[in-house]
Coordinates of C-alpha atoms in Angstrom, one line a residue:
M1 CA 114.2 115.7 109.3
L2 CA 111.1 116.3 111.4
Q3 CA 110.6 118.1 114.7
Y4 CA 110.2 115.4 117.4
R5 CA 110.2 114.6 121.1
F6 CA 110.5 111.5 123.3
D7 CA 108.5 110.5 126.4
G8 CA 109.0 107.3 128.4
P9 CA 111.8 105.0 129.4
E10 CA 114.8 104.9 127.2
D11 CA 115.0 101.1 127.1
A12 CA 111.3 100.5 126.2
P13 CA 110.1 99.6 122.7
V14 CA 109.3 102.7 120.6
L15 CA 105.8 103.7 119.7
V16 CA 105.6 106.5 117.1
I17 CA 102.5 108.8 117.2
G18 CA 101.5 111.0 114.3
P19 CA 99.3 114.1 114.3
S20 CA 96.4 115.3 112.2
L21 CA 96.5 118.1 109.7
G22 CA 96.5 121.5 111.4
T23 CA 97.5 120.1 114.8
T24 CA 100.7 119.5 116.7
W25 CA 102.0 116.6 118.8
H26 CA 100.1 118.1 121.7
M27 CA 96.9 116.6 120.4
W28 CA 98.2 113.4 122.0
D29 CA 99.0 114.9 125.4
R30 CA 96.3 113.1 127.3
Q31 CA 97.5 109.7 126.0
I32 CA 101.1 110.1 127.0
P33 CA 101.0 109.5 130.8
E34 CA 99.7 106.0 130.4
L35 CA 101.3 105.0 127.1
S36 CA 104.7 106.1 128.3
Q37 CA 104.5 103.6 131.1
H38 CA 104.8 100.8 128.6
W39 CA 106.6 102.4 125.6
R40 CA 109.1 105.0 124.7
I41 CA 106.8 107.5 122.9
F42 CA 108.1 109.3 119.8
R43 CA 105.9 112.2 118.7
Y44 CA 106.5 114.4 115.7
D45 CA 105.1 117.5 114.1
L46 CA 104.3 118.0 110.5
P47 CA 106.4 120.5 108.6
G48 CA 105.4 124.1 109.5
H49 CA 103.2 122.9 112.4
G50 CA 103.9 123.7 116.0
G51 CA 106.9 125.8 115.2
A52 CA 108.5 123.1 113.1
P53 CA 110.7 124.3 110.2
A54 CA 108.5 125.2 107.2
H55 CA 109.8 122.8 104.6
P56 CA 106.6 121.7 102.7
A57 CA 106.0 118.1 101.8
V58 CA 103.5 117.6 99.0
A59 CA 103.2 113.8 99.2
V60 CA 102.5 111.4 102.0
T61 CA 105.5 109.3 100.8
D62 CA 107.7 112.4 101.4
L63 CA 106.4 112.8 104.9
A64 CA 107.0 109.0 105.6
D65 CA 110.5 109.2 104.2
R66 CA 111.3 112.2 106.4
L67 CA 110.0 110.4 109.4
L68 CA 112.1 107.4 108.7
A69 CA 115.2 109.6 108.2
T70 CA 114.5 111.2 111.6
L71 CA 114.0 107.8 113.3
D72 CA 117.2 106.6 111.7
S73 CA 119.1 109.6 113.1
V74 CA 118.1 108.6 116.7
G75 CA 118.7 104.9 116.2
V76 CA 115.1 103.7 116.0
Q77 CA 114.7 100.8 113.5
R78 CA 111.6 99.0 114.5
F79 CA 108.5 100.6 116.1
G80 CA 104.8 100.5 116.6
Y81 CA 102.9 103.3 114.9
A82 CA 99.6 105.2 115.7
G83 CA 98.5 108.1 113.6
C84 CA 95.5 110.4 113.3
S85 CA 94.1 111.4 109.9
I86 CA 97.2 112.4 107.8
G87 CA 99.3 110.8 110.5
G88 CA 97.4 107.6 109.8
A89 CA 98.1 108.0 106.1
V90 CA 101.8 108.2 106.9
G91 CA 101.5 105.0 109.0
A92 CA 99.7 103.1 106.2
D93 CA 102.4 104.2 103.7
L94 CA 105.1 103.0 106.0
A95 CA 103.4 99.6 106.4
L96 CA 103.1 99.3 102.6
R97 CA 106.7 100.5 101.7
H98 CA 108.7 99.5 104.8
P99 CA 106.8 96.6 106.4
H100 CA 109.8 95.4 108.3
R101 CA 110.1 98.7 110.2
V102 CA 106.5 98.6 111.5
A103 CA 105.7 96.2 114.3
S104 CA 102.0 97.0 114.6
L105 CA 99.7 99.8 113.4
A106 CA 96.8 101.9 114.6
L107 CA 94.9 104.1 112.1
V108 CA 92.9 106.8 113.9
A109 CA 90.3 108.8 111.9
A110 CA 92.0 107.6 108.8
S111 CA 90.9 106.6 105.3
P112 CA 92.3 104.9 102.2
R113 CA 91.3 108.1 100.3
F114 CA 90.5 111.3 102.1
G115 CA 87.4 112.7 100.5
T116 CA 88.1 113.9 97.0
A117 CA 91.1 115.5 95.5
D118 CA 88.9 118.5 94.5
E119 CA 88.0 119.1 98.1
F120 CA 91.6 119.3 99.3
R121 CA 92.8 121.4 96.4
Q122 CA 89.9 123.8 96.9
R123 CA 91.0 124.1 100.5
G124 CA 94.5 124.9 99.3
V125 CA 93.1 127.7 97.1
I126 CA 91.1 129.2 100.0
V127 CA 94.2 129.2 102.2
R128 CA 96.4 130.7 99.5
S129 CA 93.9 133.5 99.0
N130 CA 92.6 134.1 102.5
G131 CA 95.2 132.6 104.9
L132 CA 94.4 130.1 107.6
E133 CA 91.8 132.0 109.5
P134 CA 88.8 130.5 107.5
I135 CA 90.1 127.0 108.2
A136 CA 90.7 127.8 111.9
R137 CA 87.2 129.2 112.3
T138 CA 85.6 126.0 110.9
A139 CA 88.0 123.5 112.6
P140 CA 85.7 122.9 115.7
E141 CA 82.8 121.7 113.6
R142 CA 85.1 119.3 111.7
W143 CA 87.0 118.1 114.8
F144 CA 84.5 117.9 117.6
T145 CA 80.9 116.9 118.4
P146 CA 78.6 119.9 119.1
H147 CA 78.1 118.8 122.7
F148 CA 81.9 118.8 123.3
A149 CA 82.5 122.1 121.6
A150 CA 79.8 123.7 123.8
A151 CA 81.0 122.1 127.0
Q152 CA 84.8 122.6 126.4
P153 CA 85.4 126.1 124.9
A154 CA 88.9 126.3 126.2
I155 CA 90.0 123.1 124.5
V156 CA 88.2 124.2 121.3
E157 CA 90.1 127.5 121.4
W158 CA 93.4 125.7 122.0
A159 CA 92.7 123.6 118.9
V160 CA 91.8 126.6 116.8
Q161 CA 95.1 128.2 117.8
M162 CA 97.0 125.2 116.6
V163 CA 95.6 125.9 113.1
R164 CA 96.3 129.6 113.3
T165 CA 100.0 129.1 114.1
T166 CA 100.5 126.6 111.2
D167 CA 102.6 127.8 108.2
P168 CA 100.1 128.4 105.3
G169 CA 102.5 127.0 102.7
C170 CA 103.0 123.8 104.6
Y171 CA 99.3 123.5 105.2
I172 CA 98.6 123.8 101.5
A173 CA 101.3 121.2 100.7
S174 CA 99.7 118.8 103.2
C175 CA 96.3 119.4 101.4
E176 CA 98.1 118.4 98.2
A177 CA 99.5 115.3 99.8
L178 CA 96.0 114.2 101.0
A179 CA 94.5 115.1 97.6
A180 CA 96.9 112.6 95.9
F181 CA 96.7 109.9 98.6
D182 CA 94.8 106.8 97.5
I183 CA 95.7 103.3 98.6
R184 CA 92.3 101.7 98.1
T185 CA 93.8 99.0 95.7
E186 CA 96.8 98.4 98.1
L187 CA 95.1 97.7 101.4
S188 CA 95.6 93.9 101.1
R189 CA 99.4 94.4 101.2
I190 CA 99.3 95.8 104.7
G191 CA 100.6 92.8 106.6
V192 CA 100.8 94.0 110.2
P193 CA 98.1 93.8 113.0
T194 CA 96.1 96.9 112.5
L195 CA 93.6 98.7 114.7
V196 CA 91.2 101.0 112.9
L197 CA 89.8 103.5 115.4
V198 CA 87.1 106.0 114.5
G199 CA 84.8 108.4 116.4
A200 CA 81.2 107.3 115.9
E201 CA 80.2 110.9 115.0
D202 CA 83.2 111.7 112.8
K203 CA 81.9 113.5 109.7
V204 CA 85.4 113.8 108.1
T205 CA 86.6 110.2 108.0
G206 CA 83.8 108.4 109.6
P207 CA 82.7 104.8 110.2
A208 CA 82.2 104.1 106.5
E209 CA 85.8 104.9 105.7
A210 CA 86.9 102.9 108.7
R211 CA 85.0 99.8 107.6
T212 CA 86.6 100.1 104.1
L213 CA 90.0 100.0 105.8
V214 CA 89.0 97.0 108.0
A215 CA 87.6 95.2 105.0
G216 CA 90.8 95.6 102.9
I217 CA 93.5 95.0 105.5
P218 CA 93.8 91.3 106.2
D219 CA 94.6 91.5 110.0
A220 CA 92.5 94.5 111.0
R221 CA 90.0 95.2 113.8
L222 CA 87.5 98.0 114.1
A223 CA 87.1 100.2 117.2
L224 CA 84.1 102.6 117.2
V225 CA 84.3 105.3 119.9
P226 CA 81.0 106.7 121.0
G227 CA 80.7 110.4 121.6
A228 CA 83.7 111.3 119.5
S229 CA 84.2 113.1 116.2
H230 CA 87.4 113.5 114.2
L231 CA 89.9 114.3 117.0
A232 CA 88.8 111.3 119.1
P233 CA 92.1 111.3 121.1
V234 CA 91.2 114.8 122.4
E235 CA 87.5 114.3 122.8
Q236 CA 87.5 110.8 124.3
P237 CA 91.0 110.5 125.7
G238 CA 90.3 107.6 128.1
A239 CA 88.6 105.4 125.5
V240 CA 91.3 106.0 122.9
T241 CA 94.1 105.4 125.4
D242 CA 92.6 102.1 126.5
L243 CA 92.1 100.9 123.0
L244 CA 95.7 101.7 122.0
L245 CA 97.0 100.0 125.1
M246 CA 94.9 96.9 124.3
H247 CA 96.0 96.8 120.6
F248 CA 99.7 97.4 121.0
S249 CA 100.0 95.1 124.1
T250 CA 98.4 92.1 122.3
A251 CA 99.6 92.7 118.7
W252 CA 103.3 93.4 119.2
Q253 CA 104.3 89.8 120.0
D254 CA 102.4 88.4 117.0
T255 CA 104.0 90.6 114.4
L256 CA 107.5 89.9 115.8
A257 CA 107.0 86.2 115.2
S258 CA 105.5 86.6 111.7
I259 CA 108.1 88.9 110.1
P260 CA 111.5 87.4 109.9
V261 CA 113.5 90.5 110.8
P262 CA 115.6 90.8 113.9
P263 CA 113.7 92.9 116.5
A264 CA 115.2 95.9 118.1
P265 CA 116.6 95.3 121.6
G266 CA 113.9 95.1 124.2
L267 CA 111.0 94.8 121.8
A268 CA 109.8 91.5 123.1
A269 CA 109.1 92.7 126.7
P270 CA 105.9 91.2 127.9
F271 CA 102.8 93.4 128.5
V272 CA 99.6 92.8 130.4
P273 CA 96.5 93.3 128.2
V274 CA 94.2 96.2 129.1
A275 CA 90.4 95.8 128.7
P276 CA 89.1 98.2 126.0
V277 CA 86.5 100.8 126.6
A278 CA 85.0 100.6 123.1
E279 CA 84.2 97.3 121.4
I280 CA 86.8 95.9 118.9
G281 CA 85.4 93.7 116.2
S282 CA 87.0 91.6 113.5
A283 CA 86.6 92.3 109.8
A284 CA 83.9 90.2 108.2
I285 CA 84.3 91.4 104.6
T286 CA 87.1 90.3 102.3
P287 CA 88.6 92.8 100.0
E288 CA 88.0 92.7 96.3
A289 CA 91.0 92.0 94.1
A290 CA 92.9 95.1 93.2
T291 CA 92.9 96.0 89.5
M292 CA 95.9 97.7 87.9
G293 CA 95.5 100.3 85.2
R294 CA 97.6 100.7 82.1
R295 CA 101.0 102.3 82.8
D296 CA 101.3 104.5 79.9
R297 CA 101.0 108.2 78.9
Y298 CA 97.2 108.1 79.0
D299 CA 97.2 107.1 82.6
S300 CA 99.8 109.7 83.6
G301 CA 97.9 112.3 81.5
M302 CA 94.6 111.5 83.2
K303 CA 96.3 111.9 86.6
V304 CA 97.6 115.3 85.7
R305 CA 94.4 116.3 84.0
R306 CA 92.4 115.5 87.2
E307 CA 95.0 117.3 89.4
V308 CA 94.9 120.4 87.3
L309 CA 91.2 120.6 86.2
G310 CA 89.6 118.8 89.1
D311 CA 87.7 115.5 89.3
A312 CA 84.3 117.2 88.8
H313 CA 85.3 118.7 85.5
V314 CA 87.0 115.6 84.1
D315 CA 84.1 113.4 85.3
A316 CA 81.6 115.6 83.5
V317 CA 83.6 115.5 80.3
T318 CA 84.0 111.8 80.5
A319 CA 80.3 111.3 81.2
A320 CA 79.4 113.4 78.1
S321 CA 81.8 111.5 75.8
D322 CA 80.6 108.8 73.4
T323 CA 81.9 106.7 70.6
F324 CA 82.1 109.8 68.4
T325 CA 84.3 111.8 70.8
D326 CA 86.1 109.0 72.7
D327 CA 89.1 109.1 70.4
F328 CA 89.4 112.9 70.7
E329 CA 89.3 112.7 74.5
E330 CA 92.0 110.0 74.5
L331 CA 94.1 112.2 72.2
V332 CA 93.8 115.2 74.5
T333 CA 94.5 113.1 77.6
R334 CA 97.5 111.3 76.1
Y335 CA 99.1 114.1 74.2
A336 CA 98.2 117.4 75.9
W337 CA 98.2 116.1 79.5
G338 CA 100.4 113.0 79.2
E339 CA 103.2 114.4 77.1
I340 CA 103.1 118.2 77.3
W341 CA 101.8 119.0 80.9
T342 CA 104.1 116.3 82.3
R343 CA 107.3 117.7 80.8
E344 CA 109.9 119.0 83.3
G345 CA 110.8 122.2 81.4
L346 CA 108.1 124.4 83.1
D347 CA 106.4 124.0 86.4
R348 CA 102.6 124.0 86.6
R349 CA 102.4 127.7 87.6
A350 CA 104.3 128.7 84.5
R351 CA 102.2 126.4 82.3
S352 CA 99.0 128.0 83.7
C353 CA 100.4 131.5 82.9
V354 CA 101.1 130.4 79.3
T355 CA 97.7 128.7 79.0
L356 CA 95.7 131.7 80.3
T357 CA 97.5 133.9 77.8
A358 CA 97.0 131.5 74.9
V359 CA 93.3 131.1 75.6
V360 CA 92.8 134.9 75.7
A361 CA 94.9 135.4 72.6
S362 CA 93.0 132.8 70.6
G363 CA 89.7 134.1 71.6
H364 CA 88.5 130.8 73.0
L365 CA 87.1 132.3 76.1
E366 CA 84.6 129.4 76.6
G367 CA 87.6 127.5 78.1
L368 CA 88.9 130.3 80.2
A369 CA 86.9 129.6 83.4
Q370 CA 88.3 126.1 83.8
H371 CA 91.8 127.3 83.3
V372 CA 91.4 130.1 85.8
R373 CA 90.4 127.4 88.3
A374 CA 93.3 125.3 87.2
A375 CA 95.7 128.3 87.7
L376 CA 94.4 128.7 91.3
R377 CA 95.0 125.0 91.9
N378 CA 98.4 125.2 90.4
G379 CA 99.5 127.9 92.9
L380 CA 98.8 131.2 91.2
T381 CA 97.2 133.8 93.5
P382 CA 94.4 136.1 92.3
V383 CA 96.9 138.9 92.1
E384 CA 99.2 136.9 89.8
I385 CA 96.2 136.0 87.6
K386 CA 95.3 139.7 87.4
E387 CA 98.9 140.5 86.2
V388 CA 98.7 137.8 83.5
L389 CA 95.5 139.3 82.2
L390 CA 96.9 142.8 82.3
Q391 CA 99.7 141.5 80.2
T392 CA 97.2 140.1 77.7
A393 CA 95.6 143.5 77.5
V394 CA 98.8 144.9 76.0
Y395 CA 99.5 142.1 73.5
C396 CA 96.0 140.6 72.8
G397 CA 93.8 143.7 73.0
I398 CA 91.7 145.5 75.4
P399 CA 88.3 143.9 74.4
A400 CA 89.7 140.3 74.8
A401 CA 91.3 141.1 78.1
G402 CA 88.1 142.9 79.3
A403 CA 86.0 139.8 78.6
A404 CA 88.7 137.6 80.3
F405 CA 88.7 139.8 83.4
A406 CA 84.9 139.4 83.7
I407 CA 85.1 135.6 83.5
A408 CA 88.1 135.4 85.8
Q409 CA 86.6 137.7 88.4
S410 CA 83.5 135.5 88.7
V411 CA 85.6 132.3 89.0
I412 CA 88.0 133.8 91.6
Q413 CA 85.1 135.1 93.7
A414 CA 83.5 131.6 93.7
E415 CA 86.7 129.7 94.3
T416 CA 88.3 131.8 97.0
T417 CA 85.3 132.6 99.1
P418 CA 85.4 130.5 102.3
P419 CA 82.4 128.4 103.1
A420 CA 79.9 130.1 105.4

């Protein structure tokens, strides 16, 4: 169950609104007065955000399932959905896995894949090692345009406080969820009217990502909001509100007619369209056909290998491989990562402890750096890595442990130092 609140008439259709990572439902405060005149607004907080119970969710599907369970508990079966960033990812997942529940969709500052998995797992390492203060300090440059940040210091400080009060473990789990999120090959299955809304100056999930969504979703339109960055609902509240009013007022009826599921009571109430502030354009690009990879241990092994070692390392190894080493790389991926690392007997933290010890004991220190990085990604703290290496000093010898400490120290400094 998720922490939630309602605004608006009890007999109106429900519009669910989802927050961005590191924010609370209050990021939508300036949209509520107008939206709640037409819909019953359901807002929710991510786990560990805004004082919500700290029960981490490490997958977007988990967040979506918890949201549906919460909606079920209050009797909401069919709804419109608007979400920002990770909140948009939740909405896209709902439209893919539970299309009959979603009447229409708005994806704000969203993407079919949020950056790279390495970037989000690195952010998790920084939070685990330093807490949320480094993320809070850099939030304004990610979320707002420089002009807005300079002109509205009180709002910027309010946004920073939202990050500071988030539970670190839940923030890290949300980073893992975004690292694993990738629906690029599934966009054509989103079958509800969709508004893709993006700030023109968004450097996190910008216009390029928005156009990818519009190109892939059959019934999608693009809204570009001038003078806004990632948190467009905060920075340009009037434009975002008008665009949402326009989209949900005109799209709701269409989807009710196209999906043969009985609508919730009151869902077909008529609305008067509102003129948008920013231009909405139709998609002009058709998506490429999705390709499906092999469903075998090699694929699952490659997934785990990338999650543990990082895309950059795996990409480098793959690029350096040729016909002489291809079979060996497939063996490693299929057997070590697809059969051993995927077993349920140990979690990844424990496997990293074992691996670090084995690398030191075998003397193959050329591979230690990548496994120290992997250990940080898998949830070990620098203190825990130190304890593992101290243990190796007893059983593997002081010289081996000393060399391992030097390598690990360099890696930990590089991986846990927040960006300037």
